[in-house]
Coordinates of N, CA and C and ligand atoms in Angstrom, one line a residue:
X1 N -10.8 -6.1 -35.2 CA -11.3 -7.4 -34.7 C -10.7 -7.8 -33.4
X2 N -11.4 -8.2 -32.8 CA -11.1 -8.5 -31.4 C -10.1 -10.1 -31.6
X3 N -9.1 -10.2 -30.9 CA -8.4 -11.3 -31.2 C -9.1 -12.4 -30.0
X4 N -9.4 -11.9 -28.9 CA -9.7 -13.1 -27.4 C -10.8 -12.5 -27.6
X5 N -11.9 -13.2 -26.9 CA -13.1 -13.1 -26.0 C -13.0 -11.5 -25.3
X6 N -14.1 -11.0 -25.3 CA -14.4 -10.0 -24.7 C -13.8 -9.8 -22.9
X7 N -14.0 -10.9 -22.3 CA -13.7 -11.4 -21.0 C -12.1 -11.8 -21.2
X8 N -12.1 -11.7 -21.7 CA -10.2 -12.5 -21.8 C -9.3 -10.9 -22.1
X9 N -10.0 -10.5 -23.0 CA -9.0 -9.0 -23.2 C -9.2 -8.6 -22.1
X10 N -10.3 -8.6 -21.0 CA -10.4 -7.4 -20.4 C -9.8 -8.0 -18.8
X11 N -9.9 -8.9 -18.8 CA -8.5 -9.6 -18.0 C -7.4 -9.6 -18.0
X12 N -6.7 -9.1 -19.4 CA -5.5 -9.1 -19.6 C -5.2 -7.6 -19.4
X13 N -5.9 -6.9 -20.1 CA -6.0 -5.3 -19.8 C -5.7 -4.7 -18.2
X14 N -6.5 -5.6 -17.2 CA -6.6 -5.3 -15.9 C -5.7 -5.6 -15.4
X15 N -5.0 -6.9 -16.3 CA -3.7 -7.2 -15.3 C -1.9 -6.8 -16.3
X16 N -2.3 -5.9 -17.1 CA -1.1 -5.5 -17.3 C -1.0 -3.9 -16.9
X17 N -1.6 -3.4 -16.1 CA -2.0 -2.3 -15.1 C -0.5 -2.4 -14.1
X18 N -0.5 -3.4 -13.8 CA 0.2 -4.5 -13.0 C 2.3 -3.8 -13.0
X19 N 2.6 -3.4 -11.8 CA 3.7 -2.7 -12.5 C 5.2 -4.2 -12.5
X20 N 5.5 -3.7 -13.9 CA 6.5 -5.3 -14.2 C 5.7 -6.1 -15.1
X21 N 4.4 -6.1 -15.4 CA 3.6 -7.2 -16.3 C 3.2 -6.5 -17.6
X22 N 4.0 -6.7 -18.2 CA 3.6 -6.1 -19.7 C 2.8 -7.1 -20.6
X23 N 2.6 -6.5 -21.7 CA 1.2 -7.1 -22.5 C 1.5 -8.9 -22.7
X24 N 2.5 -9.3 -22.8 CA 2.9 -10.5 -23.1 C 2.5 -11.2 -21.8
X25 N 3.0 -11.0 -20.3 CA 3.2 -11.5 -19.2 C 1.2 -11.4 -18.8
X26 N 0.5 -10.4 -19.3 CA -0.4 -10.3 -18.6 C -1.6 -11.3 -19.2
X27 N -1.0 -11.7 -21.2 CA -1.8 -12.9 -21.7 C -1.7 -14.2 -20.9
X28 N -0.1 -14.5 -20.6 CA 0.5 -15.7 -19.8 C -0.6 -15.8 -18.4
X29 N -0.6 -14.8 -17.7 CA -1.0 -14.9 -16.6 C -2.8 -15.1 -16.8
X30 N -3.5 -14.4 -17.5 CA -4.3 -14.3 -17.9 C -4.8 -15.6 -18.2
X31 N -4.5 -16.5 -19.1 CA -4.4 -17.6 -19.7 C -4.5 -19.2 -18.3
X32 N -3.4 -18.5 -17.4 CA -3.5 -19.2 -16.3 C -4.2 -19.5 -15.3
X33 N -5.1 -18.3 -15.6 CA -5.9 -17.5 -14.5 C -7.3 -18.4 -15.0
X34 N -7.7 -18.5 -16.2 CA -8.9 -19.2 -16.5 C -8.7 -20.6 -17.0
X35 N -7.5 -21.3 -16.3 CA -7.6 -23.0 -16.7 C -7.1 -23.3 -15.3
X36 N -7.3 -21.7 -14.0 CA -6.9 -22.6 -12.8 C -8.6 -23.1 -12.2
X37 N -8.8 -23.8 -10.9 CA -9.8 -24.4 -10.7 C -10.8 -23.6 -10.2
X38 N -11.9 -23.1 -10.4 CA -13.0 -22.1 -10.0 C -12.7 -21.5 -9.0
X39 N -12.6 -22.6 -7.5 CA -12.5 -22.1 -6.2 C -11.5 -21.3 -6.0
X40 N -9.8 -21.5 -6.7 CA -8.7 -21.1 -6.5 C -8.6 -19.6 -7.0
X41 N -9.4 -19.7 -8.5 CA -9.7 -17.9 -8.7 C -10.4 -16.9 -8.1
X42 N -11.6 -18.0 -7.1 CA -12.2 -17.1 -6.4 C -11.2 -16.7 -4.6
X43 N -10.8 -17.6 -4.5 CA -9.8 -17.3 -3.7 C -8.9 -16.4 -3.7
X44 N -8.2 -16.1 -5.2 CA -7.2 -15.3 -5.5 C -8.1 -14.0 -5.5
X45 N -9.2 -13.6 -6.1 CA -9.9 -12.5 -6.5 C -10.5 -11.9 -5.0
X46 N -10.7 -12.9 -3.9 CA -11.2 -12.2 -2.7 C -10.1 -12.1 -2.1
X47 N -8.8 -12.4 -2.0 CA -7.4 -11.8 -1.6 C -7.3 -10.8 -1.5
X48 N -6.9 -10.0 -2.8 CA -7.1 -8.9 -3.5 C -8.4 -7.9 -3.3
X49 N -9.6 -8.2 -3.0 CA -10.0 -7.4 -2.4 C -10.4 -6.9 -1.6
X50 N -10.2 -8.5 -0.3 CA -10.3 -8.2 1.0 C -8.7 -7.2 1.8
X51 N -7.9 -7.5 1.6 CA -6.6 -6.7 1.2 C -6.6 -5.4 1.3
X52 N -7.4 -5.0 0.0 CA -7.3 -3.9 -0.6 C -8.4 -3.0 0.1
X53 N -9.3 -4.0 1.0 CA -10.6 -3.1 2.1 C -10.3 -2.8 3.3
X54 N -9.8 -4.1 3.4 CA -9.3 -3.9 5.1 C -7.7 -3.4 5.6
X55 N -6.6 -3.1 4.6 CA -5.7 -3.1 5.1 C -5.3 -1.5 5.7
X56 N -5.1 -1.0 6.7 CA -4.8 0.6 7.2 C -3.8 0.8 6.8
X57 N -3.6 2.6 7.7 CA -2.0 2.7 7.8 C -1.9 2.8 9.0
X58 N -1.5 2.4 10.1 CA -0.7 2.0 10.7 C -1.2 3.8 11.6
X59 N -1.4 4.4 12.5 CA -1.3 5.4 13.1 C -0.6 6.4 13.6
X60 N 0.6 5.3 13.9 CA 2.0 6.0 14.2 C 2.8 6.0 13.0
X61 N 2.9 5.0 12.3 CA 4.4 4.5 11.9 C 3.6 4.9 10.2
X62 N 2.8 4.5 9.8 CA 1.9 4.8 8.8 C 2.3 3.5 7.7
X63 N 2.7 2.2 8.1 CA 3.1 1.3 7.3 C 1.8 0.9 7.3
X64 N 2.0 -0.5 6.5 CA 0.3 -0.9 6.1 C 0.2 -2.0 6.7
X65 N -1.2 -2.0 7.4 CA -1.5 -2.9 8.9 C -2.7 -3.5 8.9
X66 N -2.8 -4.3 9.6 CA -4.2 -4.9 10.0 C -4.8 -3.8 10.8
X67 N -4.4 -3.7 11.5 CA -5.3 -3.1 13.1 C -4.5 -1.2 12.5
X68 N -4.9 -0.7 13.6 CA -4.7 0.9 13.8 C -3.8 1.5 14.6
X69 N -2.7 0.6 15.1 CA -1.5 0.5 15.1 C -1.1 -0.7 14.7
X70 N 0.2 -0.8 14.0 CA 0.6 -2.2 14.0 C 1.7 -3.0 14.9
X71 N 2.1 -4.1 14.9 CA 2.6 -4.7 15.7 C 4.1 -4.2 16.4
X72 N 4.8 -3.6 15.2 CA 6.3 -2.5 16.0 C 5.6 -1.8 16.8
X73 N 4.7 -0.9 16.2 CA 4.5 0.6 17.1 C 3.7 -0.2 18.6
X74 N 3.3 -1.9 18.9 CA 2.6 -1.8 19.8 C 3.8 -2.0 20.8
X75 N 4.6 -2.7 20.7 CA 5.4 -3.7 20.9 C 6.0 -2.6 22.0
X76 N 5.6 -2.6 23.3 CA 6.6 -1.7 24.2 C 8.5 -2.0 24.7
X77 N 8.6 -3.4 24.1 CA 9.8 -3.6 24.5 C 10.9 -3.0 23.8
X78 N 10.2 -2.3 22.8 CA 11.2 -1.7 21.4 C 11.1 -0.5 21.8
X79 N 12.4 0.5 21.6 CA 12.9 1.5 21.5 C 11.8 2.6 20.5
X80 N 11.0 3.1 21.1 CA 10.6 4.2 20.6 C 10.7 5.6 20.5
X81 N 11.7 5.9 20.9 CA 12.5 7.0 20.8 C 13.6 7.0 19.1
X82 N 13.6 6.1 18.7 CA 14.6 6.1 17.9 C 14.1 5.2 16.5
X83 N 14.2 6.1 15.6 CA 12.8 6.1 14.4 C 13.9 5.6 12.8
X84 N 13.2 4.4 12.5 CA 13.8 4.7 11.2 C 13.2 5.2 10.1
X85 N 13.6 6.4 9.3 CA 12.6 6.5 8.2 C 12.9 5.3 6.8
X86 N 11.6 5.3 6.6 CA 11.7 3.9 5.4 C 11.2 4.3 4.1
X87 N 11.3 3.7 2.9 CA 10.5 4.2 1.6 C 9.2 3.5 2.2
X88 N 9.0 2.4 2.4 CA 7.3 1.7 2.2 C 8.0 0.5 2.6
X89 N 6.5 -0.1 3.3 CA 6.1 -1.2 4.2 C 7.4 -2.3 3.6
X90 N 7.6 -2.6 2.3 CA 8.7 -4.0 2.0 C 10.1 -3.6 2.6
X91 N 10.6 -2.5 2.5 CA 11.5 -2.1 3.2 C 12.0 -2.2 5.1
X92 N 10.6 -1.9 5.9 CA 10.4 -2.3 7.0 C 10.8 -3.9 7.0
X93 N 9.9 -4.3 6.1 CA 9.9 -5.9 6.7 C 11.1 -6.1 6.4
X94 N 12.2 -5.7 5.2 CA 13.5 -6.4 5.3 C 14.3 -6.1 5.9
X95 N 13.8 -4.9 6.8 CA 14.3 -4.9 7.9 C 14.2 -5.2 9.4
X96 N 13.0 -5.6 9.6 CA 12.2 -6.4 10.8 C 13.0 -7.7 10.8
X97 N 12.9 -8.6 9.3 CA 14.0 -9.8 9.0 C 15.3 -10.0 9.6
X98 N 15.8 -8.6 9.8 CA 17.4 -9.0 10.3 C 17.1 -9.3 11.4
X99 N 16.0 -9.1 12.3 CA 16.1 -9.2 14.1 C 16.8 -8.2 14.9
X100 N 17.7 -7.5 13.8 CA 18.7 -6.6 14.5 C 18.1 -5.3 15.4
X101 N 16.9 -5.0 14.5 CA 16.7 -3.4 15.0 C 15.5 -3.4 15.9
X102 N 15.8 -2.6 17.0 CA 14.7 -2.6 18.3 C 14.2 -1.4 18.4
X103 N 14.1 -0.6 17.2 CA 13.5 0.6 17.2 C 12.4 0.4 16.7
X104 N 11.7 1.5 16.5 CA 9.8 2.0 15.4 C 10.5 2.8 14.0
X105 N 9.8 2.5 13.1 CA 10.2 2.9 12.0 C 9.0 4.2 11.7
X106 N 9.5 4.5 10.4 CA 8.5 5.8 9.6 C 8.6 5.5 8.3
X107 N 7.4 5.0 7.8 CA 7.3 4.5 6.6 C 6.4 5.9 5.5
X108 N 7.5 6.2 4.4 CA 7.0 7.5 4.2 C 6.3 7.3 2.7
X109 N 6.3 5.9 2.6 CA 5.5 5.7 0.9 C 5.8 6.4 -0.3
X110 N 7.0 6.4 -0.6 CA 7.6 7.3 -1.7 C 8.9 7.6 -1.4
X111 N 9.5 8.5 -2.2 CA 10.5 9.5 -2.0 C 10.4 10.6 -2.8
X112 N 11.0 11.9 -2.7 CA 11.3 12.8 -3.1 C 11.5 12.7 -5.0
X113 N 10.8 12.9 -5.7 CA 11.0 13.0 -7.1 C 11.0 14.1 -7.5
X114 N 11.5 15.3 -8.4 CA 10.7 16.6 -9.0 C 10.4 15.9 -10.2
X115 N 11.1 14.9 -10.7 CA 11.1 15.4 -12.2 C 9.7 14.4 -12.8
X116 N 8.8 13.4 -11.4 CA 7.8 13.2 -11.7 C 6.7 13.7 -10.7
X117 N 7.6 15.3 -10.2 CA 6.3 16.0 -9.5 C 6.0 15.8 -7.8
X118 N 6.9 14.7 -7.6 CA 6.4 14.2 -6.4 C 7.0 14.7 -5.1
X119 N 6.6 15.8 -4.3 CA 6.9 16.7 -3.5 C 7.3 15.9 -2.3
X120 N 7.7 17.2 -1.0 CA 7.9 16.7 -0.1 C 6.5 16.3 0.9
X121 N 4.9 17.1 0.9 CA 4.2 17.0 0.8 C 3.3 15.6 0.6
X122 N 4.2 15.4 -0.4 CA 3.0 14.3 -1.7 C 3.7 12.7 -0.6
X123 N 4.6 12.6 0.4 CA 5.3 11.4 1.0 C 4.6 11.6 2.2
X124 N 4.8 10.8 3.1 CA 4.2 11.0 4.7 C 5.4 12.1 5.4
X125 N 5.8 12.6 4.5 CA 6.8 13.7 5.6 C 6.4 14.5 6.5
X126 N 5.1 15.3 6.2 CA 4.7 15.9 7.5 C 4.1 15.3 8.7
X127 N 4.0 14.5 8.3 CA 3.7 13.5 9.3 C 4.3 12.7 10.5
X128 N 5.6 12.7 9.6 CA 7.3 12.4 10.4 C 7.2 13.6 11.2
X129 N 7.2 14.5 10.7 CA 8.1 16.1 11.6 C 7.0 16.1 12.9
X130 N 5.6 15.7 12.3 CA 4.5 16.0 12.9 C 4.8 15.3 14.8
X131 N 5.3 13.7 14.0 CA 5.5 12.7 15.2 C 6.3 13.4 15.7
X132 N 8.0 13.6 15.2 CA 8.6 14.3 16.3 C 8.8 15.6 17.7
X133 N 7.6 16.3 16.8 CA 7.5 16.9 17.6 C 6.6 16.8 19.2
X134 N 5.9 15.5 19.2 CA 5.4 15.0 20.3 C 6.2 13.8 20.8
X135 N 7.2 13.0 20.0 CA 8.1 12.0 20.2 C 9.3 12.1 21.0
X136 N 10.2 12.4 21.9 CA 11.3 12.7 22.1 C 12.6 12.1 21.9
X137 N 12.3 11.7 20.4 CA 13.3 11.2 19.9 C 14.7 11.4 20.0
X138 N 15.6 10.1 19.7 CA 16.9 10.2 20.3 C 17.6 10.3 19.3
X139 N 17.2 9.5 18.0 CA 17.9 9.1 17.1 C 16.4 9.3 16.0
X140 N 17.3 10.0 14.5 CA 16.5 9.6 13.2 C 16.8 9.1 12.1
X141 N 17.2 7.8 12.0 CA 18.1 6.8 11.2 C 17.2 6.9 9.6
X142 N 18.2 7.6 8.6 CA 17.5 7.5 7.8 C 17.9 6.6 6.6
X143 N 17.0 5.7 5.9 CA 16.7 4.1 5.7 C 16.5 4.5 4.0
X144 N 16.4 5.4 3.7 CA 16.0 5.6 2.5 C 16.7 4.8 1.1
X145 N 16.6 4.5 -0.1 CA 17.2 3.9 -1.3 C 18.3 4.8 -1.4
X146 N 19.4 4.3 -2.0 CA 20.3 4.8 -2.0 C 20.1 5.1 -3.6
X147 N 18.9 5.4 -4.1 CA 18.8 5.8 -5.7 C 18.8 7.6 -5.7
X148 N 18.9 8.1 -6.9 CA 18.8 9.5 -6.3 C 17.9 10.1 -5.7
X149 N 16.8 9.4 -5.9 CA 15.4 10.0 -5.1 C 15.4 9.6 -3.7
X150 N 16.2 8.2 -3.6 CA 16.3 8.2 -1.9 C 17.3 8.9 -1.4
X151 N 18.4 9.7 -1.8 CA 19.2 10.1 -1.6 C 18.7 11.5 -1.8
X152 N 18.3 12.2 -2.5 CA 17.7 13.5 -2.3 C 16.4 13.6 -0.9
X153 N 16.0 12.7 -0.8 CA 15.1 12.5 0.3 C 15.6 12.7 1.6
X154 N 16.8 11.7 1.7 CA 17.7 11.7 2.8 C 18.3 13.4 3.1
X155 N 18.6 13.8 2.2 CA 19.1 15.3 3.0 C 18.1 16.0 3.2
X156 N 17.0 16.3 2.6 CA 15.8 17.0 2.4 C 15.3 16.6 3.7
X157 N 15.2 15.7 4.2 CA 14.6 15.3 5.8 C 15.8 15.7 6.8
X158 N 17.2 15.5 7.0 CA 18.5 15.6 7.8 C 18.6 16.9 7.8
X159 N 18.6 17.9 6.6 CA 18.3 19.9 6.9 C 17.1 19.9 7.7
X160 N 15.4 19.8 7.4 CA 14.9 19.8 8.1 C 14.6 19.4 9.8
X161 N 15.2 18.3 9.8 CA 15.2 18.3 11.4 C 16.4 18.1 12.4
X162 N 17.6 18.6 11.5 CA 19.0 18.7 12.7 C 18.8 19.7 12.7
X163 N 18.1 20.5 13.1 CA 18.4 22.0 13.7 C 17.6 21.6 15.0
X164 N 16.6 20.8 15.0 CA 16.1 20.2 16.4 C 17.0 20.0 17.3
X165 N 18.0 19.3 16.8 CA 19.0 18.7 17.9 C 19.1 17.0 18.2
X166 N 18.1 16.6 17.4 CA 17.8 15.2 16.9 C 19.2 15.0 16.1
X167 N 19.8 13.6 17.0 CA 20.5 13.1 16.0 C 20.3 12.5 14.9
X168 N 21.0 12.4 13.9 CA 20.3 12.0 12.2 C 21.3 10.9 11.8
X169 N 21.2 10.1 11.1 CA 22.0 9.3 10.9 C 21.7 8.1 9.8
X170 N 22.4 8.3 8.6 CA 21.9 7.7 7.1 C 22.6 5.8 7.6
X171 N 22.1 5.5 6.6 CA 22.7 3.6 6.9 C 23.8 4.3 6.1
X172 N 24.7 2.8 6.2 CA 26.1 3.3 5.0 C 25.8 2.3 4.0
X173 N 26.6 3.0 2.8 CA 26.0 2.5 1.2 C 27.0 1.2 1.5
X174 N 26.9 0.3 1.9 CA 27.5 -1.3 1.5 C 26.3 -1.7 0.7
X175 N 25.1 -1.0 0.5 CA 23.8 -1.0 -0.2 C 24.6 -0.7 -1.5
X176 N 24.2 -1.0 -2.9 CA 24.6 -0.9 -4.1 C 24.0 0.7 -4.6
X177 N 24.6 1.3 -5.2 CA 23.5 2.3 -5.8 C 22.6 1.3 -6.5
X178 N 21.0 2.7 -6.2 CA 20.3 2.0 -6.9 C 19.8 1.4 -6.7
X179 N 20.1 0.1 -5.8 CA 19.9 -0.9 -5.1 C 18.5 -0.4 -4.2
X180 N 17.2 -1.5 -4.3 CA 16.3 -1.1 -4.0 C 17.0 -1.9 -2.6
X181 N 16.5 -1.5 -1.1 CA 16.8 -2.2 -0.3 C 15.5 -3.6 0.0
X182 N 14.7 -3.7 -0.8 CA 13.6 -5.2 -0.2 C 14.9 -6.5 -0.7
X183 N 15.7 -5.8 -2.4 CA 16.5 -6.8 -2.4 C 17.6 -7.4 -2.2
X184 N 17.8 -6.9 -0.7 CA 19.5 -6.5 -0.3 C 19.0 -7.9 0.7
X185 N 20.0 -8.6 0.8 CA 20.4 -9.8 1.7 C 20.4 -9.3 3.5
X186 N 19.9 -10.0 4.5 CA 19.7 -9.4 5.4 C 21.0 -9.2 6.3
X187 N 21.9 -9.7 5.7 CA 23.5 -9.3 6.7 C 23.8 -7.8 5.9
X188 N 23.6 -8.2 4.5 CA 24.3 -6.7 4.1 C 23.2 -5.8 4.9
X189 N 22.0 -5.7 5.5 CA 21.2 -5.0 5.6 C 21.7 -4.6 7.2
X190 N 21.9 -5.9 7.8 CA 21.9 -5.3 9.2 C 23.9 -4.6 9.3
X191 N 24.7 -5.0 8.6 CA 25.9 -4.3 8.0 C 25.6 -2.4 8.1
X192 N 24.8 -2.5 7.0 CA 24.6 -1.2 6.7 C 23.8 -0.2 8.0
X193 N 23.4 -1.0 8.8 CA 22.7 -0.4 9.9 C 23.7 0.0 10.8
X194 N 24.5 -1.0 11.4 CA 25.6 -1.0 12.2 C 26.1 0.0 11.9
X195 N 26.6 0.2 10.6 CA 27.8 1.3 9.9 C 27.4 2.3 9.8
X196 N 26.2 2.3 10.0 CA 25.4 4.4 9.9 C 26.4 5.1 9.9
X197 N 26.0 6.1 9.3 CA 27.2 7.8 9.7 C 26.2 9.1 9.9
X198 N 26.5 9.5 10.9 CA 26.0 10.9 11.3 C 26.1 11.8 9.8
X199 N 24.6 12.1 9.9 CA 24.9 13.4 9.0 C 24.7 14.7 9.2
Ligands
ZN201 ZN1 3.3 1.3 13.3

């Protein structure tokens, strides 16, 4: 027997898809969703899909953009020679936040996993190597989580391109293990940037 409405399960279904919202969080929300006021749901619903139509990646940098570059990679007054690699777009921004950094980043949408398959391939990595080889990069600061997937990532990229002659250079862990960087405070962020170490 169906306990909700046909329309109400299948709201809740859709939104415990939702990564963090499990079946309880997604009745709550669910629940909220149809005693908010018509216009407001229709507002929320064309968010979410205008969003999800129009947003790119970015042509250089491959973060997720309005236009077909985005605003770092237009921005001539920034250091484009000297790249940071990032997990994904929230990590940029928490790092855009410090003010500190006047370089172009590389947003590689993942990291290195085996044990859920997820190659070097399966990230924007070739894509990195690809830029550098037409970039004449100075510096490749690499930004990655300090979890073991961003830490396997980080050397798996540092073998690959110090044989170039590209300098390489990880942030230093004043980051927590583990520690996703979107939720690192932006002093400890620009801290950890300062304190790089060549690898
Ligand atoms: Zn870009």
């Amino acid at each position: 027997m169906e306990l909700y409405s046909g329309y109400i399960s299948r709201l809740i279904g859709e939104l415990s898809v939702l990564p963090g919202i499990g079946n309880k969080s997604a009745q709550r929300l669910a629940f909220h969703i149809i005693n908010m006021p018509k216009d407001k749901v229709e507002n929320l619903a064309n968010a979410m899909t205008e969003a999800r139509n129009n947003i790119k990646y970015c042509k250089e940098c491959f973060t997720l953009t309005d236009n077909e570059i985005c605003p770092v990679c237009k921005d001539e007054t920034r250091d484009h020679r000297q790249i940071m690699v990032v997990e994904n777009t929230r990590d940029m921004t928490a790092y855009e936040k410090t003010g500190k950094y006047k370089g172009v980043y590389h947003v590689l949408h993942g990291a290195i996993n085996p044990s859920l398959g997820v190659g070097p391939n399966d990230i924007r990595l070739p894509e990195l190597l690809r830029r550098l080889q037409s970039v004449d990069a100075t510096e490749v600061i690499i930004a990655t989580n300090s979890s073991i997937e961003g830490e396997t990532t980080a050397m798996y990229i540092s073998k690959l391109i110090k044989s170039s002659g590209i300098r390489v250079t990880r942030i230093a862990s004043g980051v927590p293990v583990g520690g996703e960087l979107e939720n690192i405070d932006e002093v400890t962020l620009s801290r950890a940037l300062d304190a790089r170490v060549e690898l």
